[in-house]
mmCIF file of C-alpha atoms in Angstrom:
data_model
loop_
_atom_site.group_PDB
_atom_site.id
_atom_site.type_symbol
_atom_site.label_atom_id
_atom_site.label_comp_id
_atom_site.label_asym_id
_atom_site.label_seq_id
_atom_site.Cartn_x
_atom_site.Cartn_y
_atom_site.Cartn_z
ATOM 1 C CA UNK A 18 -6.291 -11.141 16.982
ATOM 2 C CA UNK A 19 -8.218 -13.880 15.254
ATOM 3 C CA UNK A 20 -11.205 -12.461 13.383
ATOM 4 C CA UNK A 21 -13.572 -15.036 14.843
ATOM 5 C CA UNK A 22 -13.592 -13.142 18.165
ATOM 6 C CA UNK A 23 -15.829 -10.644 16.360
ATOM 7 C CA UNK A 24 -18.597 -13.222 16.099
ATOM 8 C CA UNK A 25 -21.892 -12.256 17.737
ATOM 9 C CA UNK A 26 -23.020 -14.261 20.715
ATOM 10 C CA UNK A 27 -25.588 -16.949 20.064
ATOM 11 C CA UNK A 28 -27.129 -16.502 23.512
ATOM 12 C CA UNK A 29 -30.735 -15.225 23.522
ATOM 13 C CA UNK A 30 -31.826 -12.148 25.455
ATOM 14 C CA UNK A 31 -32.994 -14.198 28.418
ATOM 15 C CA UNK A 32 -33.968 -12.971 31.886
ATOM 16 C CA UNK A 33 -31.504 -12.665 34.747
ATOM 17 C CA UNK A 34 -31.585 -12.003 38.489
ATOM 18 C CA UNK A 35 -30.068 -8.900 40.112
ATOM 19 C CA UNK A 36 -29.105 -8.340 43.751
ATOM 20 C CA UNK A 37 -28.909 -4.597 44.440
ATOM 21 C CA UNK A 38 -26.583 -2.840 46.886
ATOM 22 C CA UNK A 39 -25.133 -6.024 48.345
ATOM 23 C CA UNK A 40 -22.748 -5.165 51.190
ATOM 24 C CA UNK A 41 -19.344 -6.826 51.448
ATOM 25 C CA UNK A 42 -17.361 -6.431 54.700
ATOM 26 C CA UNK A 43 -13.667 -5.586 54.427
ATOM 27 C CA UNK A 44 -11.069 -6.641 57.008
ATOM 28 C CA UNK A 45 -11.401 -3.275 58.795
ATOM 29 C CA UNK A 46 -15.196 -3.478 58.954
ATOM 30 C CA UNK A 47 -15.857 -1.080 56.057
ATOM 31 C CA UNK A 48 -18.805 -2.149 53.897
ATOM 32 C CA UNK A 49 -18.461 -1.963 50.117
ATOM 33 C CA UNK A 50 -21.501 -1.962 47.846
ATOM 34 C CA UNK A 51 -21.998 -4.198 44.808
ATOM 35 C CA UNK A 52 -24.656 -4.969 42.255
ATOM 36 C CA UNK A 53 -24.677 -8.715 41.591
ATOM 37 C CA UNK A 54 -26.032 -9.980 38.260
ATOM 38 C CA UNK A 55 -26.915 -13.684 38.213
ATOM 39 C CA UNK A 56 -28.266 -16.188 35.695
ATOM 40 C CA UNK A 57 -32.002 -16.679 36.100
ATOM 41 C CA UNK A 58 -31.672 -20.287 37.117
ATOM 42 C CA UNK A 59 -30.445 -21.225 40.589
ATOM 43 C CA UNK A 60 -26.962 -22.655 40.982
ATOM 44 C CA UNK A 61 -23.307 -21.929 41.619
ATOM 45 C CA UNK A 62 -21.483 -20.156 38.796
ATOM 46 C CA UNK A 63 -18.018 -18.824 38.038
ATOM 47 C CA UNK A 64 -17.898 -15.153 38.992
ATOM 48 C CA UNK A 65 -16.423 -12.058 37.346
ATOM 49 C CA UNK A 66 -15.569 -9.038 39.479
ATOM 50 C CA UNK A 67 -15.271 -5.476 38.183
ATOM 51 C CA UNK A 68 -14.350 -2.791 40.731
ATOM 52 C CA UNK A 69 -14.930 0.835 39.750
ATOM 53 C CA UNK A 70 -14.491 4.342 41.174
ATOM 54 C CA UNK A 71 -16.976 5.754 38.640
ATOM 55 C CA UNK A 72 -20.266 4.396 39.967
ATOM 56 C CA UNK A 73 -21.795 0.995 39.214
ATOM 57 C CA UNK A 74 -25.254 2.359 38.424
ATOM 58 C CA UNK A 75 -24.483 3.617 34.907
ATOM 59 C CA UNK A 76 -26.313 1.980 31.986
ATOM 60 C CA UNK A 77 -22.963 0.650 30.741
ATOM 61 C CA UNK A 78 -22.536 -1.240 34.012
ATOM 62 C CA UNK A 79 -26.032 -2.683 33.779
ATOM 63 C CA UNK A 80 -25.447 -3.851 30.206
ATOM 64 C CA UNK A 81 -22.124 -5.486 31.080
ATOM 65 C CA UNK A 82 -23.594 -7.267 34.087
ATOM 66 C CA UNK A 83 -26.564 -8.442 32.058
ATOM 67 C CA UNK A 84 -24.325 -9.709 29.243
ATOM 68 C CA UNK A 85 -22.195 -11.939 31.447
ATOM 69 C CA UNK A 86 -25.124 -13.160 33.557
ATOM 70 C CA UNK A 87 -26.873 -14.273 30.358
ATOM 71 C CA UNK A 88 -23.744 -16.250 29.521
ATOM 72 C CA UNK A 89 -23.675 -18.173 32.772
ATOM 73 C CA UNK A 90 -21.626 -15.973 35.099
ATOM 74 C CA UNK A 91 -22.235 -14.275 38.399
ATOM 75 C CA UNK A 92 -21.114 -10.733 37.637
ATOM 76 C CA UNK A 93 -20.207 -8.455 40.549
ATOM 77 C CA UNK A 94 -19.930 -4.727 39.826
ATOM 78 C CA UNK A 95 -18.525 -3.061 42.941
ATOM 79 C CA UNK A 96 -18.087 0.562 43.992
ATOM 80 C CA UNK A 97 -14.584 0.896 45.427
ATOM 81 C CA UNK A 98 -14.103 2.226 48.938
ATOM 82 C CA UNK A 99 -15.389 5.756 49.420
ATOM 83 C CA UNK A 100 -17.175 5.935 46.078
ATOM 84 C CA UNK A 101 -20.808 5.446 45.124
ATOM 85 C CA UNK A 102 -22.704 3.458 47.738
ATOM 86 C CA UNK A 103 -19.566 2.072 49.399
ATOM 87 C CA UNK A 104 -18.547 3.268 52.848
ATOM 88 C CA UNK A 105 -15.147 4.560 53.882
ATOM 89 C CA UNK A 106 -12.758 7.057 52.345
ATOM 90 C CA UNK A 107 -11.534 6.679 48.767
ATOM 91 C CA UNK A 108 -7.936 5.434 48.919
ATOM 92 C CA UNK A 109 -6.200 4.463 45.700
ATOM 93 C CA UNK A 110 -3.381 2.915 47.742
ATOM 94 C CA UNK A 111 -5.555 0.309 49.500
ATOM 95 C CA UNK A 112 -7.169 -1.411 46.532
ATOM 96 C CA UNK A 113 -5.172 -4.628 46.901
ATOM 97 C CA UNK A 114 -6.578 -5.542 50.306
ATOM 98 C CA UNK A 115 -10.122 -4.579 49.318
ATOM 99 C CA UNK A 116 -9.839 -6.631 46.141
ATOM 100 C CA UNK A 117 -8.562 -9.650 48.063
ATOM 101 C CA UNK A 118 -11.333 -9.434 50.664
ATOM 102 C CA UNK A 119 -14.004 -9.057 47.985
ATOM 103 C CA UNK A 120 -12.763 -12.103 46.074
ATOM 104 C CA UNK A 121 -12.777 -14.172 49.284
ATOM 105 C CA UNK A 122 -16.341 -13.031 49.979
ATOM 106 C CA UNK A 123 -17.529 -13.816 46.441
ATOM 107 C CA UNK A 124 -16.055 -17.323 46.536
ATOM 108 C CA UNK A 125 -17.966 -18.044 49.756
ATOM 109 C CA UNK A 126 -21.376 -17.099 48.311
ATOM 110 C CA UNK A 127 -23.840 -19.865 47.368
ATOM 111 C CA UNK A 128 -24.100 -18.485 43.817
ATOM 112 C CA UNK A 129 -20.327 -18.865 43.189
ATOM 113 C CA UNK A 130 -18.496 -22.110 42.440
ATOM 114 C CA UNK A 131 -15.136 -20.804 43.678
ATOM 115 C CA UNK A 132 -13.737 -19.625 40.350
ATOM 116 C CA UNK A 133 -13.361 -15.831 40.168
ATOM 117 C CA UNK A 134 -12.036 -13.620 37.360
ATOM 118 C CA UNK A 135 -11.587 -9.857 37.058
ATOM 119 C CA UNK A 136 -11.936 -7.384 34.200
ATOM 120 C CA UNK A 137 -11.951 -3.628 33.535
ATOM 121 C CA UNK A 138 -9.773 -0.869 32.133
ATOM 122 C CA UNK A 139 -7.676 2.037 33.374
ATOM 123 C CA UNK A 140 -8.242 2.353 37.145
ATOM 124 C CA UNK A 141 -10.383 -0.777 36.904
ATOM 125 C CA UNK A 142 -7.361 -2.500 35.362
ATOM 126 C CA UNK A 143 -5.069 -1.298 38.131
ATOM 127 C CA UNK A 144 -7.281 -2.747 40.865
ATOM 128 C CA UNK A 145 -6.959 -6.156 39.193
ATOM 129 C CA UNK A 146 -3.183 -5.853 39.332
ATOM 130 C CA UNK A 147 -3.318 -4.769 42.977
ATOM 131 C CA UNK A 148 -5.525 -7.719 43.880
ATOM 132 C CA UNK A 149 -3.296 -10.175 41.996
ATOM 133 C CA UNK A 150 -0.307 -8.890 44.005
ATOM 134 C CA UNK A 151 -2.028 -10.256 47.127
ATOM 135 C CA UNK A 152 -2.346 -13.722 45.548
ATOM 136 C CA UNK A 153 -5.988 -14.478 46.465
ATOM 137 C CA UNK A 154 -6.514 -18.252 46.142
ATOM 138 C CA UNK A 155 -9.851 -18.010 44.311
ATOM 139 C CA UNK A 156 -8.700 -15.545 41.644
ATOM 140 C CA UNK A 157 -8.232 -17.682 38.528
ATOM 141 C CA UNK A 158 -7.852 -15.248 35.566
ATOM 142 C CA UNK A 159 -7.766 -11.495 34.885
ATOM 143 C CA UNK A 160 -7.882 -9.047 31.971
ATOM 144 C CA UNK A 161 -5.893 -5.944 32.998
ATOM 145 C CA UNK A 162 -6.710 -3.403 30.311
ATOM 146 C CA UNK A 163 -5.012 0.006 29.849
ATOM 147 C CA UNK A 164 -3.857 -0.304 33.422
ATOM 148 C CA UNK A 165 -1.889 2.051 35.634
ATOM 149 C CA UNK A 166 0.197 -0.289 37.821
ATOM 150 C CA UNK A 167 2.845 2.219 38.926
ATOM 151 C CA UNK A 168 1.002 5.147 40.465
ATOM 152 C CA UNK A 169 4.033 7.421 40.641
ATOM 153 C CA UNK A 170 4.867 7.110 36.958
ATOM 154 C CA UNK A 171 1.262 7.207 35.786
ATOM 155 C CA UNK A 172 -0.836 9.605 37.824
ATOM 156 C CA UNK A 173 1.376 12.327 39.346
ATOM 157 C CA UNK A 174 4.567 12.169 37.290
ATOM 158 C CA UNK A 175 5.987 11.125 33.941
ATOM 159 C CA UNK A 176 9.749 10.650 34.045
ATOM 160 C CA UNK A 177 9.799 12.967 37.043
ATOM 161 C CA UNK A 178 7.724 15.707 35.382
ATOM 162 C CA UNK A 179 4.501 16.622 37.225
ATOM 163 C CA UNK A 180 1.454 15.708 35.169
ATOM 164 C CA UNK A 181 -0.801 18.589 36.040
ATOM 165 C CA UNK A 182 -3.742 17.377 33.967
ATOM 166 C CA UNK A 183 -4.255 14.570 36.471
ATOM 167 C CA UNK A 184 -5.430 17.151 38.983
ATOM 168 C CA UNK A 185 -8.651 17.074 36.948
ATOM 169 C CA UNK A 186 -9.041 13.359 37.612
ATOM 170 C CA UNK A 187 -8.327 13.762 41.323
ATOM 171 C CA UNK A 188 -11.086 16.373 41.520
ATOM 172 C CA UNK A 189 -13.413 14.221 39.413
ATOM 173 C CA UNK A 190 -13.242 11.397 41.999
ATOM 174 C CA UNK A 191 -12.970 13.643 45.059
ATOM 175 C CA UNK A 192 -16.585 13.101 46.148
ATOM 176 C CA UNK A 193 -18.740 10.034 46.563
ATOM 177 C CA UNK A 194 -20.151 10.610 43.075
ATOM 178 C CA UNK A 195 -18.461 11.826 39.897
ATOM 179 C CA UNK A 196 -17.806 15.581 40.042
ATOM 180 C CA UNK A 197 -18.697 16.166 36.387
ATOM 181 C CA UNK A 198 -18.940 19.942 36.807
ATOM 182 C CA UNK A 199 -15.209 20.038 37.530
ATOM 183 C CA UNK A 200 -14.489 19.252 33.879
ATOM 184 C CA UNK A 201 -16.706 21.971 32.420
ATOM 185 C CA UNK A 202 -17.172 24.762 34.972
ATOM 186 C CA UNK A 203 -13.498 25.405 35.736
ATOM 187 C CA UNK A 204 -11.128 27.534 33.667
ATOM 188 C CA UNK A 205 -8.360 24.946 33.596
ATOM 189 C CA UNK A 206 -6.077 27.010 31.383
ATOM 190 C CA UNK A 207 -6.020 29.565 34.197
ATOM 191 C CA UNK A 208 -5.672 26.983 36.981
ATOM 192 C CA UNK A 209 -2.809 25.060 35.407
ATOM 193 C CA UNK A 210 -0.657 28.187 35.187
ATOM 194 C CA UNK A 211 -0.919 28.707 38.937
ATOM 195 C CA UNK A 212 2.188 28.549 41.116
ATOM 196 C CA UNK A 213 3.166 27.119 43.515
ATOM 197 C CA UNK A 214 1.850 23.642 42.769
ATOM 198 C CA UNK A 215 1.110 23.085 46.443
ATOM 199 C CA UNK A 216 -1.803 25.530 46.363
ATOM 200 C CA UNK A 217 -3.093 24.659 42.904
ATOM 201 C CA UNK A 218 -5.957 22.643 44.405
ATOM 202 C CA UNK A 219 -6.926 25.561 46.656
ATOM 203 C CA UNK A 220 -7.049 27.768 43.562
ATOM 204 C CA UNK A 221 -10.064 25.742 42.491
ATOM 205 C CA UNK A 222 -11.556 26.085 45.947
ATOM 206 C CA UNK A 223 -10.942 22.692 47.501
ATOM 207 C CA UNK A 224 -8.003 21.154 49.345
ATOM 208 C CA UNK A 225 -7.232 17.654 48.080
ATOM 209 C CA UNK A 226 -5.332 15.393 50.456
ATOM 210 C CA UNK A 227 -4.427 13.163 47.499
ATOM 211 C CA UNK A 228 -2.800 16.109 45.687
ATOM 212 C CA UNK A 229 -0.927 17.163 48.813
ATOM 213 C CA UNK A 230 0.307 13.613 49.356
ATOM 214 C CA UNK A 231 1.706 13.512 45.821
ATOM 215 C CA UNK A 232 3.636 16.746 46.319
ATOM 216 C CA UNK A 233 5.021 15.484 49.627
ATOM 217 C CA UNK A 234 6.665 12.605 47.747
ATOM 218 C CA UNK A 235 8.234 14.036 44.565
ATOM 219 C CA UNK A 236 10.886 11.309 44.411
ATOM 220 C CA UNK A 237 10.830 7.524 44.306
ATOM 221 C CA UNK A 238 10.876 7.046 48.070
ATOM 222 C CA UNK A 239 9.536 4.282 50.289
ATOM 223 C CA UNK A 240 5.995 5.608 49.918
ATOM 224 C CA UNK A 241 5.997 4.911 46.177
ATOM 225 C CA UNK A 242 8.144 1.773 46.385
ATOM 226 C CA UNK A 243 5.662 0.196 48.785
ATOM 227 C CA UNK A 244 2.977 0.654 46.127
ATOM 228 C CA UNK A 245 5.022 -1.052 43.403
ATOM 229 C CA UNK A 246 4.718 -4.758 42.739
ATOM 230 C CA UNK A 247 7.743 -6.543 44.158
ATOM 231 C CA UNK A 248 9.609 -9.440 42.597
ATOM 232 C CA UNK A 249 8.244 -11.697 45.335
ATOM 233 C CA UNK A 250 4.663 -10.671 44.623
ATOM 234 C CA UNK A 251 5.053 -11.267 40.890
ATOM 235 C CA UNK A 252 6.644 -14.662 41.502
ATOM 236 C CA UNK A 253 3.369 -15.733 43.134
ATOM 237 C CA UNK A 254 1.257 -14.625 40.184
ATOM 238 C CA UNK A 255 0.469 -17.950 38.553
ATOM 239 C CA UNK A 256 -2.871 -17.096 36.952
ATOM 240 C CA UNK A 257 -3.657 -16.409 33.267
ATOM 241 C CA UNK A 258 -3.489 -12.714 32.371
ATOM 242 C CA UNK A 259 -4.577 -10.987 29.170
ATOM 243 C CA UNK A 260 -2.965 -7.529 29.012
ATOM 244 C CA UNK A 261 -4.719 -5.145 26.607
ATOM 245 C CA UNK A 262 -3.602 -1.682 25.491
ATOM 246 C CA UNK A 263 -3.373 0.530 22.405
ATOM 247 C CA UNK A 264 -0.602 2.295 20.519
ATOM 248 C CA UNK A 265 -2.344 5.629 21.255
ATOM 249 C CA UNK A 266 -3.123 4.720 24.861
ATOM 250 C CA UNK A 267 -1.350 6.868 27.427
ATOM 251 C CA UNK A 268 -1.362 3.812 29.703
ATOM 252 C CA UNK A 269 0.588 1.687 27.222
ATOM 253 C CA UNK A 270 3.821 2.154 29.137
ATOM 254 C CA UNK A 271 2.172 1.102 32.383
ATOM 255 C CA UNK A 272 0.602 -1.922 30.730
ATOM 256 C CA UNK A 273 3.931 -3.027 29.274
ATOM 257 C CA UNK A 274 5.679 -2.415 32.599
ATOM 258 C CA UNK A 275 3.298 -4.764 34.407
ATOM 259 C CA UNK A 276 3.422 -7.294 31.556
ATOM 260 C CA UNK A 277 7.226 -7.348 31.638
ATOM 261 C CA UNK A 278 7.326 -7.510 35.431
ATOM 262 C CA UNK A 279 5.107 -10.561 35.659
ATOM 263 C CA UNK A 280 6.783 -12.260 32.683
ATOM 264 C CA UNK A 281 10.153 -12.058 34.400
ATOM 265 C CA UNK A 282 8.925 -13.613 37.633
ATOM 266 C CA UNK A 283 5.810 -15.731 37.176
ATOM 267 C CA UNK A 284 6.217 -19.518 37.270
ATOM 268 C CA UNK A 285 3.753 -19.763 34.349
ATOM 269 C CA UNK A 286 4.846 -17.274 31.649
ATOM 270 C CA UNK A 287 3.032 -19.282 28.968
ATOM 271 C CA UNK A 288 -0.274 -18.055 30.448
ATOM 272 C CA UNK A 289 0.596 -14.370 29.984
ATOM 273 C CA UNK A 290 -0.932 -12.820 26.835
ATOM 274 C CA UNK A 291 -0.578 -9.371 25.260
ATOM 275 C CA UNK A 292 -2.957 -7.610 22.845
ATOM 276 C CA UNK A 293 -2.139 -4.130 21.467
ATOM 277 C CA UNK A 294 -4.352 -2.467 18.869
ATOM 278 C CA UNK A 295 -4.475 0.937 17.101
ATOM 279 C CA UNK A 296 -6.575 2.378 19.911
ATOM 280 C CA UNK A 297 -6.579 5.218 22.382
ATOM 281 C CA UNK A 298 -7.354 4.822 26.081
ATOM 282 C CA UNK A 299 -11.103 4.467 25.713
ATOM 283 C CA UNK A 300 -10.695 2.462 22.522
ATOM 284 C CA UNK A 301 -9.147 -0.450 24.415
ATOM 285 C CA UNK A 302 -12.654 -1.193 25.677
ATOM 286 C CA UNK A 303 -14.615 -0.045 22.624
ATOM 287 C CA UNK A 304 -12.319 -0.198 19.566
ATOM 288 C CA UNK A 305 -13.123 1.999 16.592
ATOM 289 C CA UNK A 306 -11.993 1.810 12.987
ATOM 290 C CA UNK A 307 -10.920 5.448 12.780
ATOM 291 C CA UNK A 308 -8.909 7.633 15.119
ATOM 292 C CA UNK A 309 -8.182 11.287 14.448
ATOM 293 C CA UNK A 310 -8.944 10.910 10.755
ATOM 294 C CA UNK A 311 -6.844 7.788 10.244
ATOM 295 C CA UNK A 312 -8.705 4.710 9.030
ATOM 296 C CA UNK A 313 -7.170 1.473 10.298
ATOM 297 C CA UNK A 314 -9.649 -0.758 8.510
ATOM 298 C CA UNK A 315 -12.430 -2.981 9.848
ATOM 299 C CA UNK A 316 -9.874 -5.410 11.254
ATOM 300 C CA UNK A 317 -9.085 -2.836 13.958
ATOM 301 C CA UNK A 318 -12.568 -3.260 15.438
ATOM 302 C CA UNK A 319 -12.881 -6.106 17.932
ATOM 303 C CA UNK A 320 -15.921 -6.987 20.006
ATOM 304 C CA UNK A 321 -14.190 -6.749 23.366
ATOM 305 C CA UNK A 322 -17.028 -8.288 25.326
ATOM 306 C CA UNK A 323 -16.742 -11.357 23.135
ATOM 307 C CA UNK A 324 -12.958 -11.396 23.603
ATOM 308 C CA UNK A 325 -13.442 -11.276 27.373
ATOM 309 C CA UNK A 326 -16.189 -13.890 27.255
ATOM 310 C CA UNK A 327 -14.063 -16.377 25.354
ATOM 311 C CA UNK A 328 -11.158 -15.768 27.749
ATOM 312 C CA UNK A 329 -13.264 -16.455 30.823
ATOM 313 C CA UNK A 330 -15.078 -19.382 29.201
ATOM 314 C CA UNK A 331 -11.699 -21.007 28.628
ATOM 315 C CA UNK A 332 -10.081 -20.328 32.003
ATOM 316 C CA UNK A 333 -13.060 -20.237 34.392
ATOM 317 C CA UNK A 334 -15.411 -22.763 32.769
ATOM 318 C CA UNK A 335 -12.874 -25.006 31.060
ATOM 319 C CA UNK A 336 -14.628 -24.656 27.700
ATOM 320 C CA UNK A 337 -12.377 -25.587 24.799
ATOM 321 C CA UNK A 338 -12.518 -22.701 22.360
ATOM 322 C CA UNK A 339 -10.208 -20.634 20.150
ATOM 323 C CA UNK A 340 -8.324 -19.250 23.152
ATOM 324 C CA UNK A 341 -6.288 -22.446 23.003
ATOM 325 C CA UNK A 342 -5.143 -21.296 19.542
ATOM 326 C CA UNK A 343 -4.475 -17.650 20.408
ATOM 327 C CA UNK A 344 -0.922 -16.484 19.998
ATOM 328 C CA UNK A 345 0.648 -15.132 23.170
ATOM 329 C CA UNK A 346 1.476 -11.789 21.557
ATOM 330 C CA UNK A 347 -0.971 -10.090 19.173
ATOM 331 C CA UNK A 348 0.056 -6.723 17.748
ATOM 332 C CA UNK A 349 -1.656 -4.459 15.232
ATOM 333 C CA UNK A 350 0.822 -3.102 12.678
ATOM 334 C CA UNK A 351 -0.192 0.468 11.905
ATOM 335 C CA UNK A 352 0.557 1.502 8.352
ATOM 336 C CA UNK A 353 0.109 -2.041 7.106
ATOM 337 C CA UNK A 354 -3.175 -2.161 9.063
ATOM 338 C CA UNK A 355 -3.064 -5.817 9.908
ATOM 339 C CA UNK A 356 -2.600 -8.048 12.929
ATOM 340 C CA UNK A 357 0.654 -9.872 13.428
ATOM 341 C CA UNK A 358 0.648 -12.651 15.990
ATOM 342 C CA UNK A 359 3.562 -14.355 17.705
ATOM 343 C CA UNK A 360 3.864 -17.630 19.608
ATOM 344 C CA UNK A 361 6.392 -16.084 21.985
ATOM 345 C CA UNK A 362 6.289 -13.265 24.515
ATOM 346 C CA UNK A 363 7.086 -9.743 23.382
ATOM 347 C CA UNK A 364 10.708 -9.665 24.654
ATOM 348 C CA UNK A 365 11.490 -12.837 22.662
ATOM 349 C CA UNK A 366 10.312 -11.509 19.298
ATOM 350 C CA UNK A 367 13.197 -11.138 16.865
ATOM 351 C CA UNK A 368 14.222 -7.532 16.655
ATOM 352 C CA UNK A 369 15.876 -5.579 13.881
ATOM 353 C CA UNK A 370 17.975 -2.436 14.027
ATOM 354 C CA UNK A 371 16.705 0.807 12.533
ATOM 355 C CA UNK A 372 18.781 3.986 12.599
ATOM 356 C CA UNK A 373 16.830 7.239 12.461
ATOM 357 C CA UNK A 374 18.165 10.791 12.266
ATOM 358 C CA UNK A 375 16.672 14.036 13.541
ATOM 359 C CA UNK A 376 16.302 16.812 11.005
ATOM 360 C CA UNK A 377 14.358 20.049 10.449
ATOM 361 C CA UNK A 378 14.501 23.372 8.643
ATOM 362 C CA UNK A 379 14.978 25.207 11.934
ATOM 363 C CA UNK A 380 11.358 25.128 13.071
ATOM 364 C CA UNK A 381 11.043 21.917 15.063
ATOM 365 C CA UNK A 382 10.304 23.577 18.398
ATOM 366 C CA UNK A 383 6.519 23.175 18.588
ATOM 367 C CA UNK A 384 3.808 20.562 18.160
ATOM 368 C CA UNK A 385 3.163 22.018 14.685
ATOM 369 C CA UNK A 386 6.861 22.166 13.833
ATOM 370 C CA UNK A 387 8.769 20.741 10.894
ATOM 371 C CA UNK A 388 10.989 18.347 12.797
ATOM 372 C CA UNK A 389 11.131 14.817 11.469
ATOM 373 C CA UNK A 390 12.852 11.484 11.769
ATOM 374 C CA UNK A 391 14.461 10.116 8.632
ATOM 375 C CA UNK A 392 16.416 7.038 7.705
ATOM 376 C CA UNK A 393 19.244 8.848 5.923
ATOM 377 C CA UNK A 394 21.700 11.123 7.681
ATOM 378 C CA UNK A 395 20.918 14.767 6.821
ATOM 379 C CA UNK A 396 23.327 16.465 4.430
ATOM 380 C CA UNK A 397 22.396 19.891 5.760
ATOM 381 C CA UNK A 398 21.444 20.813 9.289
ATOM 382 C CA UNK A 399 19.810 23.961 10.574
ATOM 383 C CA UNK A 400 19.992 25.117 14.170
ATOM 384 C CA UNK A 401 16.765 24.927 16.159
ATOM 385 C CA UNK A 402 16.309 27.425 18.992
ATOM 386 C CA UNK A 403 13.791 27.030 21.779
ATOM 387 C CA UNK A 404 13.070 29.826 24.241
ATOM 388 C CA UNK A 405 11.824 28.578 27.578
ATOM 389 C CA UNK A 406 9.112 30.672 29.174
ATOM 390 C CA UNK A 407 7.823 29.336 32.531
ATOM 391 C CA UNK A 408 4.613 31.305 31.985
ATOM 392 C CA UNK A 409 4.035 29.442 28.732
ATOM 393 C CA UNK A 410 5.173 25.900 29.522
ATOM 394 C CA UNK A 411 5.400 23.048 27.082
ATOM 395 C CA UNK A 412 2.791 20.289 27.476
ATOM 396 C CA UNK A 413 3.544 17.952 30.373
ATOM 397 C CA UNK A 414 1.903 15.064 28.516
ATOM 398 C CA UNK A 415 2.218 13.850 24.910
ATOM 399 C CA UNK A 416 0.743 15.858 22.043
ATOM 400 C CA UNK A 417 -1.720 12.984 21.655
ATOM 401 C CA UNK A 418 -3.385 12.659 25.026
ATOM 402 C CA UNK A 419 -4.694 9.435 26.518
ATOM 403 C CA UNK A 420 -7.828 9.692 24.371
ATOM 404 C CA UNK A 421 -5.766 10.091 21.196
ATOM 405 C CA UNK A 422 -6.761 13.740 20.842
ATOM 406 C CA UNK A 423 -4.328 16.546 20.063
ATOM 407 C CA UNK A 424 -3.777 18.953 22.917
ATOM 408 C CA UNK A 425 -1.881 22.198 23.273
ATOM 409 C CA UNK A 426 -1.676 23.038 26.923
ATOM 410 C CA UNK A 427 -0.034 22.046 30.122
#
């Protein structure tokens, strides 16, 4: 990433207008709630939509809305269906239609000039992808960040293995507001050892229809396939997309899956960009120089709001800026701690061959083990033995979790 994206904005802290709890009707009559941040002066502006399941009243949301309104955008921060002040029942499988309807509504408002973009990370990145699958005519650019485009391979399973820690997230969003006590008041070490999985939610004291639905579909059946982006849908995606993830982000695989899918099918692959830094899940929105004691240097820290602003200025306002000079693929090389940028898409980058060999002294069977990868074939090999105990399972997610923190349990 070019260092100039770190530059501070030259916009003053000027007043804005805010429309609170604005209701948007969906095709089924459900009303979704949004806070709309507008420039102080009257007029029609390009709009940016961010849809969240975490509540749009947080100070972070206010600051983001204020930032973009001060830079000439109508910023719409919406509670998704069934969350916050929005009506209906939370349904992670219906975000595409709600996104489409919201974009149509925004474009018809007197404060919008018909150009709409989307931003946000994690679930907020996934709802962008879901909306883009519906090909809304007024959606002109998106920034899917740390997204989870394939719900089966991201939330409930990983290569077919149940990801039990996501039960925490399902409980966290199980009410209209964030269930923060779920994360601190529950003995999760005790809960996650419970069998059978079907009654694990009841062990906490609440039946979750979302958890039950996951267990009813353990394989890649029509239920999951219908929630995957099809080739036809991706072939209609002709808008600029900036995919952002991190090497320590548990959503990296999902981000790359969506990136590859659209690259293979879009009629405009030259408008698809990829940015991967030395970040964890949260760091894709607020990059830090250090992660788990490793210092990646000041070049690892990007002002993401400024990155987003320049992207939308270029595609929604037609402002000629450094986005026209950005390379399509921008990767942070850990170890060398520098950015390396490429004019071509990731699959077209010249690849080399590197042979690595497994080796250990016989104690490679734990997260603290002595197993290693080495470039030379081992001259001596020691047998490693692992005893499987279903009452002491191995972690069902990587040793570095999605926040880049080391974890021990299931």
